[in-house]
Tab-separated table of C-alpha atoms in Angstrom:
chain	number	residue	atom	x	y	z
L	1	MET	CA	12.123	-16.976	2.506
L	2	ALA	CA	11.754	-14.589	0.731
L	3	ILE	CA	9.760	-15.014	-3.527
L	4	ASN	CA	11.996	-15.061	-7.026
L	5	LEU	CA	8.398	-12.829	-7.972
L	6	THR	CA	10.743	-12.784	-11.373
L	7	SER	CA	11.395	-16.304	-12.351
L	8	PHE	CA	7.483	-17.347	-10.185
L	9	ALA	CA	5.526	-14.470	-12.759
L	10	ARG	CA	7.548	-16.085	-15.472
L	11	GLN	CA	7.068	-19.515	-14.839
L	12	LEU	CA	3.387	-18.685	-14.368
L	13	THR	CA	3.023	-16.774	-17.588
L	14	ILE	CA	4.569	-19.922	-19.403
L	15	MET	CA	2.240	-22.136	-18.000
L	16	ALA	CA	-0.298	-20.380	-18.626
L	17	GLY	CA	0.123	-19.187	-21.751
L	18	ILE	CA	0.305	-23.206	-22.980
L	19	LEU	CA	-3.204	-23.756	-20.458
L	20	PHE	CA	-5.072	-20.672	-22.340
L	21	PHE	CA	-3.858	-21.586	-25.778
L	22	LEU	CA	-4.343	-25.661	-24.910
L	23	TYR	CA	-7.929	-24.536	-23.565
L	24	TYR	CA	-8.424	-22.251	-26.587
L	25	VAL	CA	-8.171	-25.492	-29.427
L	26	PHE	CA	-9.910	-27.419	-26.450
L	27	HIS	CA	-13.157	-25.119	-27.232
L	28	LEU	CA	-12.389	-25.050	-30.659
L	29	VAL	CA	-12.638	-28.604	-31.464
L	30	MET	CA	-15.643	-29.234	-28.619
L	31	PRO	CA	-19.106	-28.344	-28.946
L	32	GLN	CA	-20.265	-25.224	-27.278
L	33	ASN	CA	-21.679	-27.186	-24.327
L	34	TYR	CA	-18.465	-28.431	-22.892
L	35	THR	CA	-17.270	-24.639	-22.535
L	36	PRO	CA	-18.719	-22.609	-19.990
L	37	PHE	CA	-20.377	-19.113	-20.908
L	38	LEU	CA	-16.679	-16.965	-19.488
L	39	TYR	CA	-14.018	-19.751	-21.493
L	40	TRP	CA	-11.305	-16.879	-21.275
L	41	ALA	CA	-11.778	-16.150	-18.405
L	42	VAL	CA	-10.841	-18.327	-16.259
L	43	ILE	CA	-7.183	-18.493	-17.094
L	44	PRO	CA	-6.790	-14.568	-16.586
L	45	TYR	CA	-8.718	-14.921	-13.163
L	46	PHE	CA	-6.555	-17.691	-12.116
L	47	TYR	CA	-2.587	-15.743	-12.835
L	48	ILE	CA	-3.662	-12.605	-11.835
L	49	VAL	CA	-5.243	-14.737	-8.802
L	50	VAL	CA	-1.458	-17.004	-8.122
L	51	MET	CA	0.627	-13.569	-9.399
L	52	GLY	CA	-1.517	-11.364	-6.576
L	53	SER	CA	-0.756	-13.513	-3.587
L	54	LYS	CA	2.094	-13.665	-4.314
L	55	TYR	CA	3.429	-10.137	-4.883
L	56	VAL	CA	1.529	-10.342	-1.273
L	57	LEU	CA	2.968	-13.039	0.460
L	58	ASN	CA	6.407	-11.705	-0.971
L	59	VAL	CA	5.893	-8.366	0.764
L	60	LEU	CA	4.697	-9.934	3.936
L	61	THR	CA	7.375	-12.090	4.509
L	62	GLY	CA	10.145	-10.055	2.755
L	63	GLY	CA	12.994	-13.100	3.103
L	64	ARG	CA	12.464	-12.478	6.854
L	65	LYS	CA	11.952	-15.654	9.727
L	66	ARG	CA	10.694	-18.342	8.016
L	67	GLY	CA	7.937	-18.995	10.757
L	68	LYS	CA	6.595	-15.734	9.487
L	69	PHE	CA	6.261	-16.641	5.844
L	70	ASP	CA	4.500	-20.137	7.165
L	71	VAL	CA	1.721	-18.065	9.110
L	72	HIS	CA	1.102	-15.448	5.776
L	73	PHE	CA	1.194	-18.733	3.659
L	74	VAL	CA	-1.119	-20.741	5.521
L	75	ASN	CA	-3.701	-16.979	5.462
L	76	ILE	CA	-3.997	-16.556	1.962
L	77	THR	CA	-4.270	-19.489	0.364
L	78	MET	CA	-7.129	-19.857	3.087
L	79	ILE	CA	-8.586	-16.621	2.168
L	80	ARG	CA	-7.556	-17.820	-1.245
L	81	PHE	CA	-9.772	-21.000	-1.103
L	82	LEU	CA	-12.611	-18.973	-0.062
L	83	LEU	CA	-12.315	-16.656	-3.077
L	84	TYR	CA	-12.525	-19.945	-5.159
L	85	VAL	CA	-15.391	-21.273	-3.536
L	86	SER	CA	-17.081	-17.984	-3.804
L	87	VAL	CA	-16.654	-17.429	-7.716
L	88	VAL	CA	-17.751	-21.186	-7.945
L	89	LEU	CA	-20.670	-20.716	-5.845
L	90	ILE	CA	-21.598	-16.975	-7.202
L	91	TYR	CA	-21.171	-18.371	-10.997
L	92	ALA	CA	-23.555	-21.238	-10.617
L	93	PHE	CA	-26.198	-19.339	-8.729
L	94	LEU	CA	-26.298	-16.221	-11.546
L	95	ARG	CA	-26.316	-19.565	-14.705
L	96	PRO	CA	-27.202	-22.493	-13.381
L	97	GLU	CA	-27.761	-23.694	-17.072
L	98	ASP	CA	-23.459	-23.784	-17.376
L	99	ALA	CA	-22.122	-24.069	-14.039
L	100	ILE	CA	-21.325	-28.232	-14.376
L	101	VAL	CA	-19.614	-27.569	-16.485
L	102	PHE	CA	-17.728	-24.102	-15.323
L	103	ILE	CA	-17.085	-26.251	-11.823
L	104	ILE	CA	-15.443	-28.727	-13.615
L	105	THR	CA	-13.400	-26.357	-15.478
L	106	PHE	CA	-12.979	-24.530	-12.660
L	107	PHE	CA	-11.107	-27.166	-10.812
L	108	VAL	CA	-8.789	-28.811	-13.835
L	109	PHE	CA	-7.134	-25.347	-14.097
L	110	TYR	CA	-7.331	-24.777	-10.139
L	111	PHE	CA	-5.365	-28.121	-10.022
L	112	PHE	CA	-2.981	-27.288	-12.609
L	113	PHE	CA	-2.183	-23.587	-10.815
L	114	THR	CA	-2.218	-25.351	-7.646
L	115	LEU	CA	0.254	-28.109	-8.709
L	116	PHE	CA	2.702	-25.068	-10.125
L	117	GLU	CA	2.688	-23.468	-7.303
L	118	VAL	CA	3.141	-26.196	-4.623
L	119	VAL	CA	6.032	-27.823	-7.085
L	120	PHE	CA	7.711	-23.721	-7.581
L	121	LEU	CA	7.799	-23.720	-2.864
L	122	TYR	CA	8.712	-26.876	-3.275
L	123	ARG	CA	11.967	-26.442	-5.316
L	124	ASP	CA	12.172	-22.551	-3.687
L	125	LEU	CA	12.084	-24.760	-0.228
L	126	LYS	CA	14.345	-27.420	-1.247
L	127	LYS	CA	17.274	-24.840	-1.952
L	128	GLU	CA	17.062	-23.659	1.555
């Protein structure tokens, strides 16, 4: 199962751009305490991690056997999840006064990016 990285990158960029614009408007409209200190860095962080993991997955599988894709996909997803939890814990430890807002923001964007990946992967699996 090969991942069409060009299509994935284009759609991910569009979705991230829309989310970034909406979150920026939210930041301007809402009071300061409703957005975390590094509000602008959350979406680029998810974009880089998701795009990087898809690139690594594509390199590891190279369009070969389906079984190999499944194993690599699960491993990469697990590593990425541990990275996400580490970032949340480190941020909460370093900025406890801002932790709740950051965690809520982080998991809202985690939900959107995960939903995007699942939909994209489901469409690719459905084609086969």
